[in-house]
Amino acid sequence: MSETINQYINLTWVYWALWIVYGVTIISVVLVVLSENRNPVKSLAWITVLLLLPAVGLILYFLFGRSIKNKRFISRRNRRRLKKHEQAKAFNAAASGLSVENSQQVKLGQSLMGAPYYEYNKARIFDNGKEKFDILMQDLRRARRFIYLQYYIFEDDRIGNAIADILISKAKSGVKVKVIYDHLGNFKVKRKFYRRMREAGVEVYPFFKISLLHLGARINWRNHRKLCLIDGRVGYIGGMNVADRYIDGGKFGVWRDIHLRVTGPILRSFNHSFCYDWNFMGRPIPEDFTPVDAKASDGEIGMQLVTSGPTGQWGNISLMFLKAIGNAKKSIYLQTPYFLPTEGLLRALQAAALSKIDVRVMIPRRSDSAMLRHASFSYIKDCLRAGIKVYLYEPGMLHGKVIIVDDDFVTVGSTNFDFRSFEHNFEANLFVYSKDFNERMTDIFMRDLEESTRVLPYDWEHRPRIDKMKQSVMRLFSPIL
């Protein structure tokens, strides 16, 4: 009998000891979250998860909650070496012909990351994957010196293999081919797909490779950039990954996106961005590396490439967005697959609409993520109250990431209008200062508008209660989705 009592007492002590350790761990993590002085909304989201789902919350925090802001992954020496390759001239606001507002926008990009402003560029706009990939493959086949390819997703499907075959052929002919793909974004792709390219001489590497050893330190920070540079002659940037659904629409039937083909001196910034990421992964900058000799084209477009990531201090692209919205005098047209704005960006859009600026936000009615769809829809009421016009794109998945301001500014790139893009992902956006380019992008936006349904305040207020509940719950987690 006494042995049974002793065993019971021992088990009770173990039980309570485990609970104490568990409680101390939860409290410690909550204190860490508070001590980091993050955005209060984000801190509250993490504390809510930790308190409501303690065991799951701990795992999620160690995987997705920690910060790598201001950590250095590339040496100062290599930073200086890469920066030399951009060969940028000092920005002359008076000579540029830009408005005061756009000149300030350019200066902000320079202050944040030294992003040069280049004139005399050309851009071709693709709003469908078939046309984009047809032209891209033609350019890849013309490569003579090098191909730099960077995509968040590079699928082992029809278009993925078609591009891989070209890369293999070019590598065998002596062209230097470098490929960066995101490890998490391609986690389901079989390794033999990339091994086939590697064995043929293509230098292909995953960004922030995930392993059990580095699981908590890497899984949350992904490279979402979509960038290509060929011979320093032509570049591509936008929202399209390498996958069949960007051509045939996949389960949505239609997959709308925006991508650009660019020529001109801005390609020096493309070169800098790719080589920075290449060195970030621990790959050496080739000793025989020569700067891109990107000459002025016969175009008249002013451009600035701005990148951002979780290692930076400021959140470059979100600040550039904030500045662009604040610069607006007449109109702001925003297209994004996921609308989960930070408090500052939401307030900026509301302030613009309340100032009688024509603010229009377009998001897809159907989404490739149910959680993100509900979270995005939770912000619609906030928009409608301020007079922001919200449209739901009907034909299929809307994946374009575009902001058009007034008649002379556009930004296109990989950045979604959500917390993850602003704080956790490595992103790249092209900031374009041109009335002609703005007009072309506005025409595309208006065509998409014709296939969209405007959300009316009365209808939205009377949507099903179950939808309201789902949206409210998902909004709680929007800072960490």
CSV table of C-alpha atoms in Angstrom, one decimal:
chain,number,residue,atom,x,y,z
A,1,MET,CA,0.0,0.0,0.0
A,2,SER,CA,2.8,2.4,0.9
A,3,GLU,CA,4.5,1.7,-2.4
A,4,THR,CA,1.3,2.6,-4.3
A,5,ILE,CA,1.1,5.8,-2.4
A,6,ASN,CA,4.7,6.7,-3.0
A,7,GLN,CA,4.3,6.0,-6.8
A,8,TYR,CA,1.2,8.2,-6.8
A,9,ILE,CA,3.1,11.0,-5.0
A,10,ASN,CA,6.0,10.7,-7.4
A,11,LEU,CA,3.7,10.8,-10.4
A,12,THR,CA,1.9,13.8,-9.0
A,13,TRP,CA,5.2,15.6,-8.5
A,14,VAL,CA,6.3,14.8,-12.0
A,15,TYR,CA,2.9,16.0,-13.3
A,16,TRP,CA,3.1,19.3,-11.5
A,17,ALA,CA,6.8,19.7,-12.3
A,18,LEU,CA,6.0,19.3,-16.0
A,19,TRP,CA,3.2,21.8,-15.8
A,20,ILE,CA,5.5,24.3,-14.0
A,21,VAL,CA,8.2,23.9,-16.6
A,22,TYR,CA,5.5,24.3,-19.3
A,23,GLY,CA,4.0,27.4,-17.7
A,24,VAL,CA,7.4,29.0,-17.2
A,25,THR,CA,8.2,28.3,-20.9
A,26,ILE,CA,5.0,29.9,-22.1
A,27,ILE,CA,5.5,32.9,-19.9
A,28,SER,CA,9.1,33.2,-21.0
A,29,VAL,CA,8.2,33.2,-24.7
A,30,VAL,CA,5.4,35.8,-24.1
A,31,LEU,CA,8.0,38.0,-22.3
A,32,VAL,CA,10.4,37.5,-25.3
A,33,VAL,CA,7.6,38.6,-27.7
A,34,LEU,CA,6.9,41.7,-25.6
A,35,SER,CA,10.5,42.6,-25.1
A,36,GLU,CA,11.1,42.7,-28.9
A,37,ASN,CA,8.9,45.8,-29.1
A,38,ARG,CA,7.2,44.6,-32.3
A,39,ASN,CA,4.1,45.9,-33.9
A,40,PRO,CA,1.5,45.6,-31.1
A,41,VAL,CA,-1.0,43.9,-33.4
A,42,LYS,CA,1.5,41.2,-34.3
A,43,SER,CA,2.6,40.8,-30.7
A,44,LEU,CA,-1.0,40.3,-29.6
A,45,ALA,CA,-1.6,37.8,-32.4
A,46,TRP,CA,1.3,35.7,-31.1
A,47,ILE,CA,0.3,36.0,-27.5
A,48,THR,CA,-3.3,35.0,-28.4
A,49,VAL,CA,-1.9,31.9,-30.2
A,50,LEU,CA,0.3,31.0,-27.2
A,51,LEU,CA,-2.5,31.3,-24.7
A,52,LEU,CA,-5.3,29.6,-26.7
A,53,LEU,CA,-3.1,26.9,-28.2
A,54,PRO,CA,-0.1,26.6,-25.8
A,55,ALA,CA,1.5,23.4,-27.2
A,56,VAL,CA,0.9,24.2,-30.8
A,57,GLY,CA,1.6,27.9,-30.2
A,58,LEU,CA,5.1,27.2,-28.9
A,59,ILE,CA,6.0,25.1,-31.9
A,60,LEU,CA,4.5,27.7,-34.3
A,61,TYR,CA,6.5,30.5,-32.5
A,62,PHE,CA,9.8,28.7,-32.8
A,63,LEU,CA,9.1,28.0,-36.4
A,64,PHE,CA,7.6,31.2,-37.6
A,65,GLY,CA,7.8,33.9,-34.8
A,66,ARG,CA,11.4,34.7,-34.4
A,67,SER,CA,13.1,37.7,-36.1
A,68,ILE,CA,16.4,37.9,-38.1
A,69,LYS,CA,16.2,41.6,-38.6
A,70,ASN,CA,19.6,43.3,-38.9
A,71,LYS,CA,21.5,39.9,-39.0
A,72,ARG,CA,24.3,39.9,-41.6
A,73,PHE,CA,24.5,37.0,-44.1
A,74,ILE,CA,26.8,38.6,-46.5
A,75,SER,CA,30.2,40.3,-45.8
A,76,ARG,CA,30.8,44.1,-46.0
A,77,ARG,CA,33.5,43.3,-48.6
A,78,ASN,CA,31.1,41.5,-50.9
A,79,ARG,CA,28.4,44.2,-50.3
A,80,ARG,CA,30.8,46.8,-51.6
A,81,ARG,CA,32.0,44.6,-54.5
A,82,LEU,CA,28.4,44.0,-55.7
A,83,LYS,CA,27.4,47.6,-55.3
A,84,LYS,CA,30.2,48.7,-57.7
A,85,HIS,CA,28.6,46.7,-60.4
A,86,GLU,CA,25.5,49.0,-60.5
A,87,GLN,CA,27.6,51.9,-61.9
A,88,ALA,CA,24.9,54.3,-60.8
A,89,LYS,CA,25.0,58.1,-61.3
A,90,ALA,CA,23.8,60.5,-58.7
A,91,PHE,CA,20.1,61.2,-59.0
A,92,ASN,CA,19.4,64.7,-60.3
A,93,ALA,CA,15.8,65.5,-59.5
A,94,ALA,CA,15.7,68.7,-61.6
A,95,ALA,CA,17.2,66.9,-64.7
A,96,SER,CA,15.0,63.8,-64.3
A,97,GLY,CA,11.8,65.6,-65.2
A,98,LEU,CA,9.9,63.8,-62.4
A,99,SER,CA,7.3,65.5,-60.3
A,100,VAL,CA,8.3,66.6,-56.8
A,101,GLU,CA,6.4,63.6,-55.3
A,102,ASN,CA,8.0,61.1,-57.6
A,103,SER,CA,11.5,62.6,-56.9
A,104,GLN,CA,10.9,62.2,-53.2
A,105,GLN,CA,9.9,58.6,-53.9
A,106,VAL,CA,13.1,57.9,-55.7
A,107,LYS,CA,15.1,59.5,-52.9
A,108,LEU,CA,13.3,57.3,-50.4
A,109,GLY,CA,14.5,54.2,-52.3
A,110,GLN,CA,18.0,55.5,-52.3
A,111,SER,CA,17.9,56.3,-48.6
A,112,LEU,CA,16.5,52.8,-47.7
A,113,MET,CA,19.0,50.7,-49.7
A,114,GLY,CA,20.9,52.9,-52.2
A,115,ALA,CA,18.6,51.9,-55.0
A,116,PRO,CA,19.7,53.7,-58.2
A,117,TYR,CA,17.2,55.4,-60.5
A,118,TYR,CA,17.8,54.7,-64.2
A,119,GLU,CA,16.3,56.4,-67.2
A,120,TYR,CA,15.9,55.2,-70.8
A,121,ASN,CA,14.4,51.7,-70.2
A,122,LYS,CA,11.8,49.8,-72.1
A,123,ALA,CA,9.2,47.4,-70.7
A,124,ARG,CA,6.8,44.9,-72.3
A,125,ILE,CA,3.8,43.9,-70.1
A,126,PHE,CA,2.5,40.3,-70.0
A,127,ASP,CA,-0.9,39.7,-68.4
A,128,ASN,CA,-1.0,36.0,-69.3
A,129,GLY,CA,1.5,33.2,-68.7
A,130,LYS,CA,1.4,31.7,-72.2
A,131,GLU,CA,2.7,34.9,-73.9
A,132,LYS,CA,5.3,35.5,-71.1
A,133,PHE,CA,6.8,32.0,-71.2
A,134,ASP,CA,6.9,31.9,-75.0
A,135,ILE,CA,8.9,35.1,-75.2
A,136,LEU,CA,11.1,34.1,-72.2
A,137,MET,CA,12.0,30.8,-73.8
A,138,GLN,CA,13.0,32.6,-77.0
A,139,ASP,CA,15.2,34.9,-75.0
A,140,LEU,CA,16.8,32.0,-73.1
A,141,ARG,CA,17.6,30.3,-76.4
A,142,ARG,CA,19.4,33.4,-77.5
A,143,ALA,CA,21.7,33.5,-74.4
A,144,ARG,CA,25.4,33.7,-75.2
A,145,ARG,CA,27.1,34.6,-71.9
A,146,PHE,CA,25.0,33.9,-68.9
A,147,ILE,CA,21.5,33.2,-67.6
A,148,TYR,CA,20.4,34.1,-64.0
A,149,LEU,CA,17.1,32.6,-63.0
A,150,GLN,CA,15.3,33.1,-59.7
A,151,TYR,CA,11.8,31.9,-58.9
A,152,TYR,CA,9.9,31.1,-55.7
A,153,ILE,CA,8.3,28.1,-57.5
A,154,PHE,CA,10.0,26.1,-60.2
A,155,GLU,CA,7.7,23.1,-60.8
A,156,ASP,CA,8.5,19.8,-62.4
A,157,ASP,CA,5.7,20.1,-64.9
A,158,ARG,CA,5.4,20.8,-68.6
A,159,ILE,CA,6.6,24.4,-68.6
A,160,GLY,CA,9.1,23.7,-65.9
A,161,ASN,CA,10.7,20.9,-67.9
A,162,ALA,CA,10.6,22.9,-71.1
A,163,ILE,CA,12.6,25.7,-69.4
A,164,ALA,CA,14.9,23.1,-67.7
A,165,ASP,CA,15.7,21.6,-71.1
A,166,ILE,CA,16.7,25.0,-72.5
A,167,LEU,CA,18.9,25.7,-69.4
A,168,ILE,CA,20.6,22.3,-69.8
A,169,SER,CA,21.2,22.9,-73.5
A,170,LYS,CA,22.7,26.3,-72.9
A,171,ALA,CA,24.9,25.1,-70.0
A,172,LYS,CA,26.3,22.4,-72.3
A,173,SER,CA,27.1,25.0,-74.9
A,174,GLY,CA,29.2,27.0,-72.4
A,175,VAL,CA,26.7,29.5,-71.2
A,176,LYS,CA,27.0,30.1,-67.4
A,177,VAL,CA,23.6,29.2,-66.0
A,178,LYS,CA,22.7,30.0,-62.3
A,179,VAL,CA,19.3,29.1,-60.8
A,180,ILE,CA,17.9,30.0,-57.4
A,181,TYR,CA,14.7,28.4,-56.2
A,182,ASP,CA,13.0,28.6,-52.8
A,183,HIS,CA,13.3,25.4,-50.9
A,184,LEU,CA,10.0,25.6,-49.1
A,185,GLY,CA,8.2,26.8,-52.2
A,186,ASN,CA,9.4,23.7,-54.1
A,187,PHE,CA,9.3,21.2,-51.2
A,188,LYS,CA,7.0,18.8,-53.1
A,189,VAL,CA,9.2,18.9,-56.2
A,190,LYS,CA,11.3,15.7,-56.5
A,191,ARG,CA,15.1,16.3,-56.1
A,192,LYS,CA,15.8,14.5,-59.4
A,193,PHE,CA,14.3,17.4,-61.3
A,194,TYR,CA,17.0,19.8,-60.1
A,195,ARG,CA,19.6,17.0,-60.1
A,196,ARG,CA,19.1,16.6,-63.8
A,197,MET,CA,20.0,20.3,-64.4
A,198,ARG,CA,22.9,20.2,-61.9
A,199,GLU,CA,24.5,17.1,-63.6
A,200,ALA,CA,24.3,19.0,-67.0
A,201,GLY,CA,26.3,21.9,-65.6
A,202,VAL,CA,23.6,24.2,-64.4
A,203,GLU,CA,24.4,25.7,-61.0
A,204,VAL,CA,21.1,25.3,-59.2
A,205,TYR,CA,20.7,25.9,-55.5
A,206,PRO,CA,17.8,26.2,-53.0
A,207,PHE,CA,17.4,29.3,-51.0
A,208,PHE,CA,17.5,28.8,-47.2
A,209,LYS,CA,17.5,25.0,-47.4
A,210,ILE,CA,15.3,23.5,-44.7
A,211,SER,CA,16.6,20.7,-42.5
A,212,LEU,CA,15.8,19.5,-39.0
A,213,LEU,CA,19.0,21.3,-37.8
A,214,HIS,CA,17.9,24.7,-39.2
A,215,LEU,CA,14.1,24.2,-39.2
A,216,GLY,CA,13.3,26.9,-36.7
A,217,ALA,CA,15.9,29.3,-38.0
A,218,ARG,CA,14.9,29.2,-41.7
A,219,ILE,CA,11.4,27.9,-42.4
A,220,ASN,CA,9.7,31.3,-42.0
A,221,TRP,CA,11.9,33.4,-44.2
A,222,ARG,CA,11.3,32.6,-47.9
A,223,ASN,CA,12.7,34.1,-51.1
A,224,HIS,CA,9.5,35.1,-53.0
A,225,ARG,CA,11.3,37.0,-55.8
A,226,LYS,CA,10.7,36.2,-59.5
A,227,LEU,CA,13.6,37.6,-61.5
A,228,CYS,CA,15.5,36.7,-64.6
A,229,LEU,CA,18.6,38.2,-66.3
A,230,ILE,CA,20.0,37.1,-69.6
A,231,ASP,CA,23.3,38.3,-70.9
A,232,GLY,CA,22.7,41.7,-69.2
A,233,ARG,CA,20.6,42.3,-72.3
A,234,VAL,CA,17.1,41.5,-71.1
A,235,GLY,CA,15.4,40.9,-67.7
A,236,TYR,CA,12.1,39.7,-66.4
A,237,ILE,CA,10.3,40.6,-63.1
A,238,GLY,CA,6.8,40.3,-61.8
A,239,GLY,CA,4.4,37.9,-60.1
A,240,MET,CA,4.6,34.7,-62.3
A,241,ASN,CA,6.4,31.6,-61.1
A,242,VAL,CA,7.4,28.7,-63.3
A,243,ALA,CA,4.3,26.4,-63.2
A,244,ASP,CA,1.6,25.2,-65.7
A,245,ARG,CA,-1.2,26.9,-63.8
A,246,TYR,CA,0.2,30.3,-64.9
A,247,ILE,CA,-0.6,29.2,-68.4
A,248,ASP,CA,-3.7,27.0,-68.2
A,249,GLY,CA,-5.2,28.3,-64.9
A,250,GLY,CA,-5.1,25.0,-63.1
A,251,LYS,CA,-8.2,24.3,-61.0
A,252,PHE,CA,-9.3,28.0,-61.4
A,253,GLY,CA,-9.5,27.9,-65.2
A,254,VAL,CA,-8.0,31.4,-65.3
A,255,TRP,CA,-4.8,32.6,-63.6
A,256,ARG,CA,-4.4,36.3,-64.0
A,257,ASP,CA,-1.0,37.8,-63.3
A,258,ILE,CA,1.4,40.5,-64.4
A,259,HIS,CA,5.0,40.1,-65.5
A,260,LEU,CA,7.4,42.5,-67.3
A,261,ARG,CA,10.2,42.1,-69.9
A,262,VAL,CA,12.7,44.9,-69.3
A,263,THR,CA,15.6,46.2,-71.3
A,264,GLY,CA,18.0,49.1,-70.4
A,265,PRO,CA,20.3,50.2,-67.7
A,266,ILE,CA,18.0,49.1,-64.9
A,267,LEU,CA,19.3,45.6,-65.5
A,268,ARG,CA,22.4,46.6,-63.5
A,269,SER,CA,20.1,46.5,-60.5
A,270,PHE,CA,18.7,43.1,-61.6
A,271,ASN,CA,22.3,41.9,-61.7
A,272,HIS,CA,23.1,43.3,-58.2
A,273,SER,CA,19.9,41.7,-56.7
A,274,PHE,CA,20.6,38.2,-58.1
A,275,CYS,CA,24.3,38.2,-57.2
A,276,TYR,CA,23.5,39.4,-53.7
A,277,ASP,CA,21.1,36.5,-53.2
A,278,TRP,CA,23.6,34.1,-54.7
A,279,ASN,CA,26.3,35.2,-52.2
A,280,PHE,CA,23.7,35.2,-49.4
A,281,MET,CA,23.3,31.5,-49.9
A,282,GLY,CA,27.1,31.1,-49.4
A,283,ARG,CA,27.9,30.8,-53.1
A,284,PRO,CA,31.0,32.7,-54.1
A,285,ILE,CA,30.8,35.7,-56.5
A,286,PRO,CA,32.9,34.4,-59.5
A,287,GLU,CA,36.3,36.0,-59.7
A,288,ASP,CA,35.8,36.5,-63.4
A,289,PHE,CA,32.5,38.2,-62.8
A,290,THR,CA,32.1,41.3,-65.0
A,291,PRO,CA,29.5,44.0,-64.4
A,292,VAL,CA,26.5,44.0,-66.6
A,293,ASP,CA,27.1,46.3,-69.6
A,294,ALA,CA,23.4,47.3,-69.7
A,295,LYS,CA,23.3,50.2,-72.2
A,296,ALA,CA,20.5,52.8,-72.5
A,297,SER,CA,17.7,51.5,-74.8
A,298,ASP,CA,15.6,53.6,-77.0
A,299,GLY,CA,13.0,53.6,-74.3
A,300,GLU,CA,12.0,56.6,-72.1
A,301,ILE,CA,11.0,54.9,-68.9
A,302,GLY,CA,12.5,55.8,-65.5
A,303,MET,CA,12.8,52.8,-63.2
A,304,GLN,CA,14.1,51.9,-59.7
A,305,LEU,CA,14.4,48.3,-58.4
A,306,VAL,CA,13.7,48.0,-54.7
A,307,THR,CA,14.1,44.8,-52.7
A,308,SER,CA,13.2,44.0,-49.1
A,309,GLY,CA,13.6,41.1,-46.7
A,310,PRO,CA,13.4,40.1,-43.0
A,311,THR,CA,17.1,41.0,-42.5
A,312,GLY,CA,16.6,44.6,-43.4
A,313,GLN,CA,16.0,47.4,-40.9
A,314,TRP,CA,13.1,49.3,-42.5
A,315,GLY,CA,10.8,47.1,-44.6
A,316,ASN,CA,11.8,48.9,-47.7
A,317,ILE,CA,8.9,48.0,-50.0
A,318,SER,CA,6.2,48.6,-47.4
A,319,LEU,CA,7.7,52.1,-46.9
A,320,MET,CA,7.8,52.7,-50.6
A,321,PHE,CA,4.1,51.6,-50.9
A,322,LEU,CA,3.3,54.0,-48.0
A,323,LYS,CA,5.0,56.9,-49.7
A,324,ALA,CA,3.3,56.2,-53.1
A,325,ILE,CA,-0.1,56.1,-51.5
A,326,GLY,CA,0.6,59.3,-49.6
A,327,ASN,CA,1.7,61.0,-52.9
A,328,ALA,CA,-1.6,60.3,-54.7
A,329,LYS,CA,-3.6,63.3,-55.8
A,330,LYS,CA,-6.3,61.7,-58.0
A,331,SER,CA,-6.3,57.9,-58.0
A,332,ILE,CA,-4.9,54.7,-56.5
A,333,TYR,CA,-5.6,51.4,-58.2
A,334,LEU,CA,-4.4,48.3,-56.2
A,335,GLN,CA,-4.4,44.7,-57.4
A,336,THR,CA,-3.3,41.9,-55.1
A,337,PRO,CA,-4.2,38.2,-54.4
A,338,TYR,CA,-4.1,38.7,-50.7
A,339,PHE,CA,-5.2,41.9,-48.9
A,340,LEU,CA,-3.9,41.8,-45.4
A,341,PRO,CA,-2.6,45.4,-44.9
A,342,THR,CA,-0.6,46.6,-42.0
A,343,GLU,CA,-2.3,49.2,-39.8
A,344,GLY,CA,-0.2,52.0,-41.4
A,345,LEU,CA,-1.0,51.0,-45.0
A,346,LEU,CA,-4.7,50.5,-44.2
A,347,ARG,CA,-4.9,53.9,-42.6
A,348,ALA,CA,-3.0,55.5,-45.6
A,349,LEU,CA,-5.6,54.0,-48.0
A,350,GLN,CA,-8.5,55.1,-45.9
A,351,ALA,CA,-7.0,58.6,-45.5
A,352,ALA,CA,-6.7,58.8,-49.3
A,353,ALA,CA,-10.3,57.8,-49.9
A,354,LEU,CA,-11.6,60.2,-47.3
A,355,SER,CA,-9.6,62.9,-49.1
A,356,LYS,CA,-11.8,62.2,-52.2
A,357,ILE,CA,-9.1,60.3,-54.0
A,358,ASP,CA,-10.4,57.5,-56.2
A,359,VAL,CA,-9.1,54.4,-54.3
A,360,ARG,CA,-9.9,51.0,-55.8
A,361,VAL,CA,-8.8,47.6,-54.5
A,362,MET,CA,-9.2,44.5,-56.6
A,363,ILE,CA,-8.8,41.0,-55.0
A,364,PRO,CA,-10.0,37.5,-56.2
A,365,ARG,CA,-13.3,36.1,-55.2
A,366,ARG,CA,-11.8,32.7,-55.2
A,367,SER,CA,-8.3,32.1,-53.8
A,368,ASP,CA,-5.7,29.4,-53.6
A,369,SER,CA,-5.7,29.7,-49.8
A,370,ALA,CA,-9.0,29.6,-47.9
A,371,MET,CA,-7.4,31.1,-44.8
A,372,LEU,CA,-5.9,34.0,-46.7
A,373,ARG,CA,-9.2,34.5,-48.5
A,374,HIS,CA,-11.2,34.8,-45.2
A,375,ALA,CA,-8.5,37.0,-43.7
A,376,SER,CA,-8.5,39.3,-46.8
A,377,PHE,CA,-12.3,39.6,-46.8
A,378,SER,CA,-12.2,40.7,-43.1
A,379,TYR,CA,-10.7,44.0,-44.2
A,380,ILE,CA,-13.4,44.8,-46.8
A,381,LYS,CA,-15.6,46.5,-44.3
A,382,ASP,CA,-12.8,48.8,-43.2
A,383,CYS,CA,-12.3,49.8,-46.8
A,384,LEU,CA,-16.0,50.4,-47.5
A,385,ARG,CA,-16.5,52.6,-44.5
A,386,ALA,CA,-13.8,55.0,-45.8
A,387,GLY,CA,-15.2,55.0,-49.3
A,388,ILE,CA,-12.6,52.7,-50.9
A,389,LYS,CA,-14.1,50.8,-53.8
A,390,VAL,CA,-13.5,47.1,-53.5
A,391,TYR,CA,-13.9,44.7,-56.5
A,392,LEU,CA,-13.9,40.9,-56.5
A,393,TYR,CA,-12.3,39.4,-59.7
A,394,GLU,CA,-14.6,36.7,-61.0
A,395,PRO,CA,-13.0,34.6,-63.8
A,396,GLY,CA,-10.5,32.8,-61.6
A,397,MET,CA,-7.4,33.4,-59.5
A,398,LEU,CA,-6.1,36.9,-59.5
A,399,HIS,CA,-2.3,36.8,-58.7
A,400,GLY,CA,-1.1,40.2,-60.0
A,401,LYS,CA,0.7,42.5,-57.6
A,402,VAL,CA,0.2,46.1,-58.9
A,403,ILE,CA,-0.2,49.6,-57.6
A,404,ILE,CA,-1.1,52.4,-60.0
A,405,VAL,CA,-1.0,56.0,-58.6
A,406,ASP,CA,-2.3,58.9,-60.6
A,407,ASP,CA,-1.1,59.0,-64.2
A,408,ASP,CA,2.7,58.6,-63.8
A,409,PHE,CA,3.6,55.9,-61.3
A,410,VAL,CA,3.3,52.1,-61.1
A,411,THR,CA,4.9,49.4,-59.1
A,412,VAL,CA,5.0,45.8,-60.2
A,413,GLY,CA,6.7,42.8,-58.6
A,414,SER,CA,6.5,39.9,-56.3
A,415,THR,CA,5.2,41.7,-53.2
A,416,ASN,CA,1.7,40.8,-52.0
A,417,PHE,CA,-0.2,43.4,-50.0
A,418,ASP,CA,0.1,41.4,-46.8
A,419,PHE,CA,2.2,41.0,-43.6
A,420,ARG,CA,4.2,38.0,-44.9
A,421,SER,CA,5.5,39.9,-48.0
A,422,PHE,CA,6.2,43.0,-45.9
A,423,GLU,CA,7.9,41.4,-43.0
A,424,HIS,CA,9.0,37.8,-43.7
A,425,ASN,CA,9.7,37.3,-47.4
A,426,PHE,CA,12.5,38.4,-49.6
A,427,GLU,CA,10.7,40.4,-52.3
A,428,ALA,CA,11.6,42.5,-55.3
A,429,ASN,CA,9.5,45.3,-56.9
A,430,LEU,CA,10.1,47.5,-59.9
A,431,PHE,CA,9.0,51.1,-59.3
A,432,VAL,CA,8.2,52.7,-62.7
A,433,TYR,CA,7.9,56.5,-63.3
A,434,SER,CA,6.3,56.9,-66.7
A,435,LYS,CA,3.0,58.2,-68.1
A,436,ASP,CA,3.0,55.8,-71.0
A,437,PHE,CA,3.6,52.8,-68.9
A,438,ASN,CA,1.0,54.0,-66.4
A,439,GLU,CA,-1.5,54.3,-69.2
A,440,ARG,CA,-0.8,50.7,-70.4
A,441,MET,CA,-1.1,49.3,-66.9
A,442,THR,CA,-4.3,51.3,-66.2
A,443,ASP,CA,-5.9,49.9,-69.4
A,444,ILE,CA,-5.2,46.3,-68.1
A,445,PHE,CA,-6.6,47.2,-64.7
A,446,MET,CA,-9.8,48.6,-66.3
A,447,ARG,CA,-10.2,45.4,-68.4
A,448,ASP,CA,-10.0,43.3,-65.2
A,449,LEU,CA,-12.4,45.7,-63.6
A,450,GLU,CA,-15.0,44.8,-66.2
A,451,GLU,CA,-14.7,41.2,-65.2
A,452,SER,CA,-15.1,42.0,-61.5
A,453,THR,CA,-18.0,42.6,-59.2
A,454,ARG,CA,-18.0,45.7,-57.0
A,455,VAL,CA,-18.7,45.0,-53.3
A,456,LEU,CA,-21.7,47.2,-52.1
A,457,PRO,CA,-21.9,48.1,-48.4
A,458,TYR,CA,-25.4,46.8,-47.9
A,459,ASP,CA,-24.8,43.5,-49.5
A,460,TRP,CA,-21.5,43.0,-47.6
A,461,GLU,CA,-23.2,43.9,-44.3
A,462,HIS,CA,-25.8,41.2,-44.9
A,463,ARG,CA,-23.5,38.4,-45.9
A,464,PRO,CA,-24.0,35.0,-44.0
A,465,ARG,CA,-23.0,35.1,-40.4
A,466,ILE,CA,-20.9,32.0,-40.7
A,467,ASP,CA,-18.7,33.9,-43.3
A,468,LYS,CA,-18.4,36.9,-40.9
A,469,MET,CA,-17.3,34.5,-38.1
A,470,LYS,CA,-14.7,32.8,-40.4
A,471,GLN,CA,-13.3,36.1,-41.5
A,472,SER,CA,-13.1,37.5,-37.9
A,473,VAL,CA,-11.2,34.5,-36.7
A,474,MET,CA,-8.8,34.5,-39.6
A,475,ARG,CA,-8.2,38.2,-39.1
A,476,LEU,CA,-6.8,37.5,-35.6
A,477,PHE,CA,-4.0,35.5,-37.3
A,478,SER,CA,-3.4,37.8,-40.3
A,479,PRO,CA,-0.1,39.2,-38.9
A,480,ILE,CA,1.4,35.7,-38.8
A,481,LEU,CA,-0.2,34.1,-41.9
